[in-house]
CSV table of C-alpha atoms and ligand atoms in Angstrom, one decimal:
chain,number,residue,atom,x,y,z
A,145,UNK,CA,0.0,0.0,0.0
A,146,UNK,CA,1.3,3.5,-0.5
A,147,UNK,CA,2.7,5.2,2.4
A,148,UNK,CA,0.5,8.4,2.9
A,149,UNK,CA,1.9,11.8,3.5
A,150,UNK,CA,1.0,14.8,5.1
A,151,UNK,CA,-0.5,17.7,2.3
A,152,UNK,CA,2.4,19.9,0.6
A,153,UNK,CA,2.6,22.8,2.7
A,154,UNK,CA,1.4,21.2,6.2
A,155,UNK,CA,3.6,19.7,8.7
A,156,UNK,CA,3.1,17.6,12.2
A,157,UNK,CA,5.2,19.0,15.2
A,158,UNK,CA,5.7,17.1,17.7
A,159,UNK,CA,8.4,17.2,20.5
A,160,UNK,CA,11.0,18.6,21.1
A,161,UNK,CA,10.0,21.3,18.6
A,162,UNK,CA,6.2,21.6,20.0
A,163,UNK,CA,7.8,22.5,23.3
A,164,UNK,CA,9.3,25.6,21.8
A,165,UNK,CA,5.5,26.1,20.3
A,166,UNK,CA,3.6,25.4,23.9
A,167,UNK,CA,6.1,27.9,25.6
A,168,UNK,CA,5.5,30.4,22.7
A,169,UNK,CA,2.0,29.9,23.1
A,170,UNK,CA,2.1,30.4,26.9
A,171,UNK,CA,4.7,33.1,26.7
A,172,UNK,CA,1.9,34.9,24.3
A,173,UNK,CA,-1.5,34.4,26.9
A,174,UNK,CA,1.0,35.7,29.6
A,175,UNK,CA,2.4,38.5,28.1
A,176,UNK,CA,-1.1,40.2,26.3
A,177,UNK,CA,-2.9,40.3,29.5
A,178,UNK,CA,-1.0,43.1,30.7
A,179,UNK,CA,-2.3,44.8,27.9
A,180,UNK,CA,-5.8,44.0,29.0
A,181,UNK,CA,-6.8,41.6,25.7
A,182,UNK,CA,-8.6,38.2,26.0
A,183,UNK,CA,-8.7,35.5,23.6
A,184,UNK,CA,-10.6,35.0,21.0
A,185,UNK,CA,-11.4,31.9,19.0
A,186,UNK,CA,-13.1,32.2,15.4
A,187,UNK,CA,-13.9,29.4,13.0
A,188,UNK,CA,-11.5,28.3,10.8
A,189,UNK,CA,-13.7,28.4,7.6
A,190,UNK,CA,-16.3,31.0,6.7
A,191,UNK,CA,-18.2,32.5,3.8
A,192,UNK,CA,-15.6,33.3,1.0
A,193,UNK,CA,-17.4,36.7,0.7
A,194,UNK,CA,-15.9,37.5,4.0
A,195,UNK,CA,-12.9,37.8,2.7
A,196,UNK,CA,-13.8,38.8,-0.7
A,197,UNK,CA,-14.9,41.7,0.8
A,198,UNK,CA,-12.8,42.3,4.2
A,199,UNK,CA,-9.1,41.9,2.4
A,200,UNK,CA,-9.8,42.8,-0.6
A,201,UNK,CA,-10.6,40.8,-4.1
A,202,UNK,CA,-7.8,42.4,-5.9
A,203,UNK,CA,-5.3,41.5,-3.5
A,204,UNK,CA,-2.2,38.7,-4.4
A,205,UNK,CA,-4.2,36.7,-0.8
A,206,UNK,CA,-7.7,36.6,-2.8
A,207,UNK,CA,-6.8,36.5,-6.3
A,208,UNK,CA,-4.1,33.4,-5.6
A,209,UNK,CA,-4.0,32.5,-2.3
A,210,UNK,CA,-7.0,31.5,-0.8
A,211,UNK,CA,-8.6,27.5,-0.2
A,212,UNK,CA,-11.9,27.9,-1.3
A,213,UNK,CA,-14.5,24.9,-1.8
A,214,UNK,CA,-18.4,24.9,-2.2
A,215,UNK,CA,-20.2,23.1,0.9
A,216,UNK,CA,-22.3,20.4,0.2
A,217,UNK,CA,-25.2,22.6,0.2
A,218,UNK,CA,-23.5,24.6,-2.0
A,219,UNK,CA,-22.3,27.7,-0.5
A,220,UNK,CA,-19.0,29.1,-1.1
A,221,UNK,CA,-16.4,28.4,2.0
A,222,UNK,CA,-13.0,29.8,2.1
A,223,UNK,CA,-10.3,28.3,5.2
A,224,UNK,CA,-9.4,31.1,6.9
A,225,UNK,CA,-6.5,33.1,5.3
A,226,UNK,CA,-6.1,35.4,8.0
A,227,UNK,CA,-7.7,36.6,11.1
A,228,UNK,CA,-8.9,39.9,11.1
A,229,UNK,CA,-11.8,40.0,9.2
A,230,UNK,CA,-13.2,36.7,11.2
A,231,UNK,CA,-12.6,38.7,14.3
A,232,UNK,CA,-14.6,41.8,12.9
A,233,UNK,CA,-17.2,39.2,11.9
A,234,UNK,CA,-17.2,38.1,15.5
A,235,UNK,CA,-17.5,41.8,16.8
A,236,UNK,CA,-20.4,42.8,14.4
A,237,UNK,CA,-22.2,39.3,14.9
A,238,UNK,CA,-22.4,39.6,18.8
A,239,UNK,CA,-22.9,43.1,19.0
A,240,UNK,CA,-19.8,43.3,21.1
A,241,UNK,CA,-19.4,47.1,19.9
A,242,UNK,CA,-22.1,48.0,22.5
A,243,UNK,CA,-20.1,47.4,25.2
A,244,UNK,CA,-17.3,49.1,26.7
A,245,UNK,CA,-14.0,50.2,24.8
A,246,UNK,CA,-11.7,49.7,23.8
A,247,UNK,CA,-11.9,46.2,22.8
A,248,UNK,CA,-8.9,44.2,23.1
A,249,UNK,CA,-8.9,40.8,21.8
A,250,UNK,CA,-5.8,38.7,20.9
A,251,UNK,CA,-6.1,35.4,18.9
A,252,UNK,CA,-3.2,32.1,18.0
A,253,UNK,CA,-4.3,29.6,15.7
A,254,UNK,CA,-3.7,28.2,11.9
A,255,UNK,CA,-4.5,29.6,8.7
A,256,UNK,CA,-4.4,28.8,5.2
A,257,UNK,CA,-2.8,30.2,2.3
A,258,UNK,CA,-1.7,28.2,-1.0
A,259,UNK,CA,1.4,29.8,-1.6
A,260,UNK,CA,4.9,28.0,-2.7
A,261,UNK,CA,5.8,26.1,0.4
A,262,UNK,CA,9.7,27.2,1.3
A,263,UNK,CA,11.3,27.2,4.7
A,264,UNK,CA,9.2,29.3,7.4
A,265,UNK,CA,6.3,29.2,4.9
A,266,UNK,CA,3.6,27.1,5.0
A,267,UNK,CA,0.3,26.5,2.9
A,268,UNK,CA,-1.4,25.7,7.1
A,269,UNK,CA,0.7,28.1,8.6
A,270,UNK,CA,0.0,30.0,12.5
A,271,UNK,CA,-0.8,33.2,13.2
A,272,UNK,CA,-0.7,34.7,16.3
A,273,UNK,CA,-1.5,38.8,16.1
A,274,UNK,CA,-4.3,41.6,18.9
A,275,UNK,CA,-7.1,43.5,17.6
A,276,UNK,CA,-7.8,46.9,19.0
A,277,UNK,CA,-11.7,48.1,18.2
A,278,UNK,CA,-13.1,51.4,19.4
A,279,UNK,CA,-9.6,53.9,19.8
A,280,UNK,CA,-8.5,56.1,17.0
A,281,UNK,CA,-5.6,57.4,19.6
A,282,UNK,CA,-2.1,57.8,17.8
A,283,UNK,CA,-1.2,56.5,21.5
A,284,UNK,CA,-2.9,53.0,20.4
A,285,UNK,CA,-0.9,52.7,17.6
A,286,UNK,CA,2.2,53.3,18.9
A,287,UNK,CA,1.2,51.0,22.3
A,288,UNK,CA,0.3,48.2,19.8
A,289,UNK,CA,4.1,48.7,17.7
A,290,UNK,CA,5.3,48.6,21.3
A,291,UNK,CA,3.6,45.4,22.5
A,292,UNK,CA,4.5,43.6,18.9
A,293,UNK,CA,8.3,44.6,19.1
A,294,UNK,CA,8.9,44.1,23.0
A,295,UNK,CA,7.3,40.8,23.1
A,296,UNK,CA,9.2,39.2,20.8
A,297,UNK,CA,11.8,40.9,22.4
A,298,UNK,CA,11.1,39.2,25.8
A,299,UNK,CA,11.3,35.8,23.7
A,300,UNK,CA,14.8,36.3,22.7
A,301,UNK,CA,13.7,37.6,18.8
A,302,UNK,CA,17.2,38.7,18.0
A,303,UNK,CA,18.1,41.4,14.9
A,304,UNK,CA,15.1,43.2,14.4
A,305,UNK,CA,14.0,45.9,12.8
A,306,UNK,CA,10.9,47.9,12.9
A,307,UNK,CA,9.3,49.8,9.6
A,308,UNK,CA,6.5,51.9,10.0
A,309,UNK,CA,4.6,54.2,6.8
A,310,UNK,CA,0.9,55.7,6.7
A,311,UNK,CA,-1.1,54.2,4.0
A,312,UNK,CA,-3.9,57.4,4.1
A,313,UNK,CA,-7.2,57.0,4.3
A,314,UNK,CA,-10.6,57.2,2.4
A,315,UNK,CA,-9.8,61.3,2.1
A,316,UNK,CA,-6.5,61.6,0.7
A,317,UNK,CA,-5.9,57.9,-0.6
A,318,UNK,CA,-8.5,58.3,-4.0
A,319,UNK,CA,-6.3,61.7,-5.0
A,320,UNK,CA,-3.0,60.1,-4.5
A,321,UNK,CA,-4.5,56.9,-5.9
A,322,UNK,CA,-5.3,59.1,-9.4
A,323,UNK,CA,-1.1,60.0,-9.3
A,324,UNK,CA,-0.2,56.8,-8.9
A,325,UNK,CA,-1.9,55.6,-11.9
A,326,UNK,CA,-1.2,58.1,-14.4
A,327,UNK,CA,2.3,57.7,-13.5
A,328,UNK,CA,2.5,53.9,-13.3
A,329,UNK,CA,0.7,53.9,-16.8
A,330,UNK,CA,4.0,56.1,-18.1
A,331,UNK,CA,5.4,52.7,-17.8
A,332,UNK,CA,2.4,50.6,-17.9
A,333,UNK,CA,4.2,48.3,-21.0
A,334,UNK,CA,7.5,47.3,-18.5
A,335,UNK,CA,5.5,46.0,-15.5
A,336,UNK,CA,4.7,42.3,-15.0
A,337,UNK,CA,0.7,41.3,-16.3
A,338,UNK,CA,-0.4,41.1,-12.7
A,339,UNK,CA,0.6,45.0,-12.1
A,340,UNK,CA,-0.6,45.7,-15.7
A,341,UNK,CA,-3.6,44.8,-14.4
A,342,UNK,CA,-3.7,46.2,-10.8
A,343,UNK,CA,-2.7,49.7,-12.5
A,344,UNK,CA,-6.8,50.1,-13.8
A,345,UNK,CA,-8.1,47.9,-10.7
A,346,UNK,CA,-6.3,48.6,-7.5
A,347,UNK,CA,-2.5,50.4,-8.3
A,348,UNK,CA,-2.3,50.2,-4.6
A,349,UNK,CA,-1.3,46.4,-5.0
A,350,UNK,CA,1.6,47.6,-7.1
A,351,UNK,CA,3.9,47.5,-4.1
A,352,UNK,CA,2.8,43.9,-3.3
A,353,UNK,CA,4.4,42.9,-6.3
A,354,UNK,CA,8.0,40.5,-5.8
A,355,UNK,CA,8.8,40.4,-9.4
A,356,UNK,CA,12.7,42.3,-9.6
A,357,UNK,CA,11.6,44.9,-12.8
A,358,UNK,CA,8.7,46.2,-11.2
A,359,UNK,CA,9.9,46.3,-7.5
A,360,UNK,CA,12.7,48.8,-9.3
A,361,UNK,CA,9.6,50.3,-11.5
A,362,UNK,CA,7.7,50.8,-8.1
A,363,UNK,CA,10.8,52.9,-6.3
A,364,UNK,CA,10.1,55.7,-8.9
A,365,UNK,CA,6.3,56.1,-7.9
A,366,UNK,CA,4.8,58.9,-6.1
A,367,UNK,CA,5.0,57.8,-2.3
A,368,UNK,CA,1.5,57.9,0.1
A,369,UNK,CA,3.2,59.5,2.6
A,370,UNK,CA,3.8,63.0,0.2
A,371,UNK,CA,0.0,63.0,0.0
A,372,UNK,CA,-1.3,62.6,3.2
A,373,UNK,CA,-4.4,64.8,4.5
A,374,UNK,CA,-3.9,67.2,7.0
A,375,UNK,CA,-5.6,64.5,9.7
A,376,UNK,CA,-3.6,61.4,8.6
A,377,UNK,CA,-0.2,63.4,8.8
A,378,UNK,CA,-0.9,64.7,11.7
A,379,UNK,CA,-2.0,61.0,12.7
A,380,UNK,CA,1.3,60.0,11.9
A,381,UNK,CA,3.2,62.6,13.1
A,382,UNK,CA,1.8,61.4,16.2
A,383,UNK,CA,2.6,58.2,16.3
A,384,UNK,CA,6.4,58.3,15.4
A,385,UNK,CA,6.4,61.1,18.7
A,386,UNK,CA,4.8,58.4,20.6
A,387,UNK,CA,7.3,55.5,19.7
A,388,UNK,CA,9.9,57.9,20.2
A,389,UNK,CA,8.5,58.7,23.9
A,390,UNK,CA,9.1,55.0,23.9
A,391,UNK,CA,11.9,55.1,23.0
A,392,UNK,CA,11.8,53.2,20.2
A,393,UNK,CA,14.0,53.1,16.7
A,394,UNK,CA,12.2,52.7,13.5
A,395,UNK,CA,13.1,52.9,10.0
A,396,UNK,CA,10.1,54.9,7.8
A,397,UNK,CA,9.2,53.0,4.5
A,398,UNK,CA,7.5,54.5,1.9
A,399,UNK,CA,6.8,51.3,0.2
A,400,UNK,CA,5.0,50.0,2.8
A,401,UNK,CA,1.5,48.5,2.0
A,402,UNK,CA,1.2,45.3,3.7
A,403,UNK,CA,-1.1,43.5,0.7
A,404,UNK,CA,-4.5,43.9,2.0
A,405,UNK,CA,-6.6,46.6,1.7
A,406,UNK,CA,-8.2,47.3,4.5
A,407,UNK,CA,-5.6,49.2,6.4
A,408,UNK,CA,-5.7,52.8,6.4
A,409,UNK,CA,-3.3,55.6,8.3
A,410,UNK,CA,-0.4,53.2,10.2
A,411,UNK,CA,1.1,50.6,8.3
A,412,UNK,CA,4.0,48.4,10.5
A,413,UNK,CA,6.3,45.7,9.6
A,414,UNK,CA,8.9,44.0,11.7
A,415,UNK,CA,11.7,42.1,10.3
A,416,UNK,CA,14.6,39.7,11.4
A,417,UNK,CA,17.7,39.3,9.9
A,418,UNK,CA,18.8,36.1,12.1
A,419,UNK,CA,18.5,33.5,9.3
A,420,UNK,CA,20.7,36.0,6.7
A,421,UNK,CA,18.0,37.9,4.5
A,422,UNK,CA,15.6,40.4,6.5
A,423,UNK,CA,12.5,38.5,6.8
A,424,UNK,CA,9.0,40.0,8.0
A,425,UNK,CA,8.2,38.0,10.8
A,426,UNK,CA,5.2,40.3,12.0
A,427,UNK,CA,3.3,43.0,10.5
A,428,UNK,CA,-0.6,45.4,11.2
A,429,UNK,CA,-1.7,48.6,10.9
A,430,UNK,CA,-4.9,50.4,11.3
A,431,UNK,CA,-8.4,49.8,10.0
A,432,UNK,CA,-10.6,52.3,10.4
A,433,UNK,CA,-13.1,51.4,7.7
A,434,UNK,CA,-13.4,47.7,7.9
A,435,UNK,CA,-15.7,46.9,10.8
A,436,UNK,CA,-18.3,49.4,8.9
A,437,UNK,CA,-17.0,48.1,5.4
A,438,UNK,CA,-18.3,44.2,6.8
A,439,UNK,CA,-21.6,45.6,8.0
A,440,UNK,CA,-20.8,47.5,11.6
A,441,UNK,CA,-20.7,50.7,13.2
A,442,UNK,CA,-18.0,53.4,12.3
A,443,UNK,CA,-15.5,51.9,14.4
A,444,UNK,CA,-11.6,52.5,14.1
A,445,UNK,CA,-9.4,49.3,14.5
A,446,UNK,CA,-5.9,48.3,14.6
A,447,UNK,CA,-4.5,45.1,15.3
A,448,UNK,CA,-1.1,43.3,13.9
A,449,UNK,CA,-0.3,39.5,13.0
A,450,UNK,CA,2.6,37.4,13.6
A,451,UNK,CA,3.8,34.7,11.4
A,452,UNK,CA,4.7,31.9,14.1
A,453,UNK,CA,6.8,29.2,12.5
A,454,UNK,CA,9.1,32.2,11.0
A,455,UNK,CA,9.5,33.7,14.8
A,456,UNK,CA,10.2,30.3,15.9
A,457,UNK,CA,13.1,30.3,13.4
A,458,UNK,CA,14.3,33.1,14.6
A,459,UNK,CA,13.8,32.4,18.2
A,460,UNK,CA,16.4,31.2,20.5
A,461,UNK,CA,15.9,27.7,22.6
A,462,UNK,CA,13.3,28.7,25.3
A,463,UNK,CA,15.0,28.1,29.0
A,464,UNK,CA,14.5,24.6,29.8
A,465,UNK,CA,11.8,23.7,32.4
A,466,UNK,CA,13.8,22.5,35.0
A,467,UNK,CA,11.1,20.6,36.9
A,468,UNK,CA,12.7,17.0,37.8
A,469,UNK,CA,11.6,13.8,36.1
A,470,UNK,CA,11.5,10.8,38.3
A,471,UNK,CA,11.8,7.2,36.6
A,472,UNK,CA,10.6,4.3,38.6
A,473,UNK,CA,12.5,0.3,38.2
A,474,UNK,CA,11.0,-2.8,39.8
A,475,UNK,CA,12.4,-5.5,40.3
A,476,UNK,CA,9.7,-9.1,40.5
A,477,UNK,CA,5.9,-9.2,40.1
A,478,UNK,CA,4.8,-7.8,43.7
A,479,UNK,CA,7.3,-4.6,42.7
A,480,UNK,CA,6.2,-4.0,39.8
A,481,UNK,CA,2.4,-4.2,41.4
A,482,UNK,CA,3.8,-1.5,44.2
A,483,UNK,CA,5.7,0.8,41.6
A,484,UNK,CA,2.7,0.8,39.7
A,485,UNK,CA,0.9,2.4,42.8
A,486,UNK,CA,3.3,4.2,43.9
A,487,UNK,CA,4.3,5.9,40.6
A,488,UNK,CA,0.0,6.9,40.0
A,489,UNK,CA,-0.3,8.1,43.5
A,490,UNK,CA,3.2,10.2,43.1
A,491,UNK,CA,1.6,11.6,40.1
A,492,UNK,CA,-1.4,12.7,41.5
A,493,UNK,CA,0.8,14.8,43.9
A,494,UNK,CA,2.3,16.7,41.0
A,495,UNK,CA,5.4,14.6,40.3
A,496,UNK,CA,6.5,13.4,36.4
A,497,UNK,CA,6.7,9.9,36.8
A,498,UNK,CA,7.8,7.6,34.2
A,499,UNK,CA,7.4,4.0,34.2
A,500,UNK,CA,8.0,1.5,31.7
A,501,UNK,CA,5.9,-1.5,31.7
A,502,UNK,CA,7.1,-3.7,28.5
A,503,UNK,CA,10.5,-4.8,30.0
A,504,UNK,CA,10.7,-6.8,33.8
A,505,UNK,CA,14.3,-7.0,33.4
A,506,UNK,CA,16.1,-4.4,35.6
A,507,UNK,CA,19.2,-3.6,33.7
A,508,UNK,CA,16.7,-2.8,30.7
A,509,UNK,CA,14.6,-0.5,33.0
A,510,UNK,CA,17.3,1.2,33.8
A,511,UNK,CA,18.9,1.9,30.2
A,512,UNK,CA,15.3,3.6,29.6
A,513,UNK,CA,15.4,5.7,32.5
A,514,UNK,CA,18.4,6.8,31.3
A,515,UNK,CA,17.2,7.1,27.8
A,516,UNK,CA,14.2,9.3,29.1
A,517,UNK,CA,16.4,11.7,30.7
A,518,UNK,CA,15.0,11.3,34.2
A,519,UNK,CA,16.6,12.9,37.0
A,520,UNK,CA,16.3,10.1,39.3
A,521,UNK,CA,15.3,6.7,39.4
A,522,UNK,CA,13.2,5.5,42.7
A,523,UNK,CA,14.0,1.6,43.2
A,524,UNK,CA,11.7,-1.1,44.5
A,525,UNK,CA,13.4,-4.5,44.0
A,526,UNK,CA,12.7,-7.5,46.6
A,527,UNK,CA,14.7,-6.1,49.3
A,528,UNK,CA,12.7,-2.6,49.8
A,529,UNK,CA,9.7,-4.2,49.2
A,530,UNK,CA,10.7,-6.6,52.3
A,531,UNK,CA,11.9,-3.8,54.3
A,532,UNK,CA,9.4,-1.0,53.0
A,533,UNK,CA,12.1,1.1,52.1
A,534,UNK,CA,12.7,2.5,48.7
A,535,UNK,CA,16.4,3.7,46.9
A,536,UNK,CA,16.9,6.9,45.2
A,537,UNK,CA,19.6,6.6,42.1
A,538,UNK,CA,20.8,10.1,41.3
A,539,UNK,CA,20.9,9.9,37.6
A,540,UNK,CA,23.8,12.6,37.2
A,541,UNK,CA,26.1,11.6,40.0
A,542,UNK,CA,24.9,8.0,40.2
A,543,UNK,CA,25.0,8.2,43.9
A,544,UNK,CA,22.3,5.3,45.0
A,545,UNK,CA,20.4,6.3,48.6
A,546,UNK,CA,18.0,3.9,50.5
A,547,UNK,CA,15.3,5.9,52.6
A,548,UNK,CA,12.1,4.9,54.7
A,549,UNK,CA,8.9,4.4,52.2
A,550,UNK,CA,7.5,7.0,55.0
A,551,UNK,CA,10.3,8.9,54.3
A,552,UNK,CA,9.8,9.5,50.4
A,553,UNK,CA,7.2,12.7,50.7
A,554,UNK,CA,10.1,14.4,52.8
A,555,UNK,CA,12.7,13.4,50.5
A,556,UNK,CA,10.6,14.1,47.0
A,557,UNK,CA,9.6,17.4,48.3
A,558,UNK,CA,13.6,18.5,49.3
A,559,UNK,CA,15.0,17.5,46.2
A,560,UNK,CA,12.1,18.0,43.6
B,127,ZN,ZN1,-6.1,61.0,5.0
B,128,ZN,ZN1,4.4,43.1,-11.0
């Protein structure tokens, strides 16, 4: 029979590497509650038009990206290619906007984009990002940079680098808009047929574009940030004050559009440069017209989104847990009866036990005890069962202890 593989694109983790995940996971639930935000959990598939409509159909995500399927009563499903417009979904659905502000959710889960798999990028990749609803405050923005940059800082993201831009907003962005395409259509005949395109749809998307000729085409168009209104440079003006109250260095990028269009004013990207090229590893902004856009209230939002396999690239080991594994050996039937007692009740008082039932011989119990990594290996063989004692082999030292049985709690809770 053919051997069957897990989908292009997908991949299982399991340990050691889902230990750096479940600490990365933890290290997130920890960290965003000082910041007040509480989880949130959206489907993983929903109504294409969500998207369609939230991210925009014109971007690379929509046009190429997204795993869409018909459900069997035919109505068009799309898995989740981001999170944001779920989470506005969510808002709009539960009527959460009547309640009080701001609204601080955070969320960590797969999505689903198929793109070229290649190392840090996945077709089920994880996302891990905050959404802000209800504050149009340039302090927001810049407290949501902050949060982004210093967490991954308190994970040990090393070489990192912060670029922030203002994409406009629904005042200034149609006149700039009008620049951009009579200038892009100066060159219309040298950029790829995807930008050809964009240029009469969305010339926004331009900057999206990784093909070499019109990334160098692209440098010569009019910047958003020349054509700001007077509210959205002021906005921004702001916001680069604010990070700079937090003392924070950032590099302003023009260029900056992060692919889907519902971000107005703030635009943020941070990269790392750990693995050689600068890679984005995280990157929001501000979206003050999608919660109305998807059916809502006038509400501003901003919110950001972390890839998390790329962090974990670029992330250091986590500290190791340094809570002590015990491995329990028997030696004869009535041990191994006791040991399996003893090592259930042990682990009902907190303790990691492990105990290995497949092999009575005692030399073999031991090998896997050392195989395991255990700390120290409790003994029950026929003489401590005779004498209810128990011995205590220091796996490091190999010093070998025999104690009381009544003796053990006093002993386990010194050195454990
Ligand atoms: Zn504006
Ligand atoms: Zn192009």
């Amino acid at each position: 029979m053919n051997k069957l593989n897990a989908p292009k694109g997908t991949k299982d983790i399991y340990s050691p590497e889902i230990e750096k995940w479940q600490y990365f996971e933890d290290r997130i639930r920890k960290y965003f509650t000082l910041f007040n935000y509480k989880e949130i959990r959206t489907p993983i598939f929903e109504r294409s038009e969500l998207f369609s409509r939230g991210i925009g159909n014109e971007t690379e995500v929509v046009q190429k990206e997204m795993y869409t399927f018909e459900d069997k009563a035919g109505r068009s499903m799309t898995l989740r290619p981001e999170n944001t417009a779920s989470v506005v979904r969510s808002l709009i659905e539960h009527n959460l906007m009547n309640e009080l502000f701001p609204h601080r959710f955070y969320y960590i889960g797969p999505m689903f984009r198929y793109d070229k798999p290649q190392k840090g990028r996945y077709r089920q990749f994880h996302q891990f990002g905050v959404e802000v609803f209800g504050d149009n405050s340039p302090y927001v923005d810049a407290e949501v940079i902050f949060s982004a940059l210093d967490f991954l800082h308190t994970i040990n993201v090393t070489d990192m680098k912060l670029y922030i831009n203002s994409v406009g907003c629904s005042d200034c962005r149609p006149g700039y808009l009008e620049k951009l395409t009579i200038e892009a259509k100066k060159n219309k005949e040298h950029f790829c047929t995807d930008c050809q395109r964009k240029i009469d749809t969305n010339p926004l998307r331009i900057f999206d574009c990784k093909v070499e000729s019109c990334i160098s085409l692209a440098d010569n168009l009019p910047n958003i940030t020349d054509h700001l209104c007077e509210d959205c440079s002021s906005h921004y003006k702001e916001v680069k004050n604010n990070l700079q109250l937090l003392g924070m260095d950032f590099t302003e990028n023009k260029k900056l559009v992060r692919g889907l269009d519902y971000y107005t004013k703030t635009a943020f990207e941070i990269t790392s440069s750990k693995l050689g090229a600068q890679n984005a590893i995280l990157g929001g902004g501000r979206y003050n017209n999608l919660v109305k856009e998807l059916g809502g209230q006038d509400l501003p939002g901003i919110g950001f989104s972390g890839g998390i396999e790329r962090i974990l690239l670029n992330m250091d080991t986590p500290p190791s847990d340094n809570t002590k594994k015990l491995f329990i050996a028997y030696q004869g039937d009535d041990a191994m009866a006791e040991a399996f007692k003893l090592s259930n009740q042990l682990r009902k008082k907190g303790y990691i036990i492990y105990q290995d039932y497949s092999s009575k011989k005692f030399g073999k119990q031991l090998q896997k005890g050392i195989k395991l990594g255990a700390d120290f290996t409790l003994i029950l063989a026929e003489d401590e069962i005779a004498n209810n004692e128990i011995s205590i082999k220091n796996m490091q030292t190999r010093e070998q202890i025999k104690i009381g049985r009544e003796d053990l709690d006093k002993w386990l809770k010194k050195n454990c």
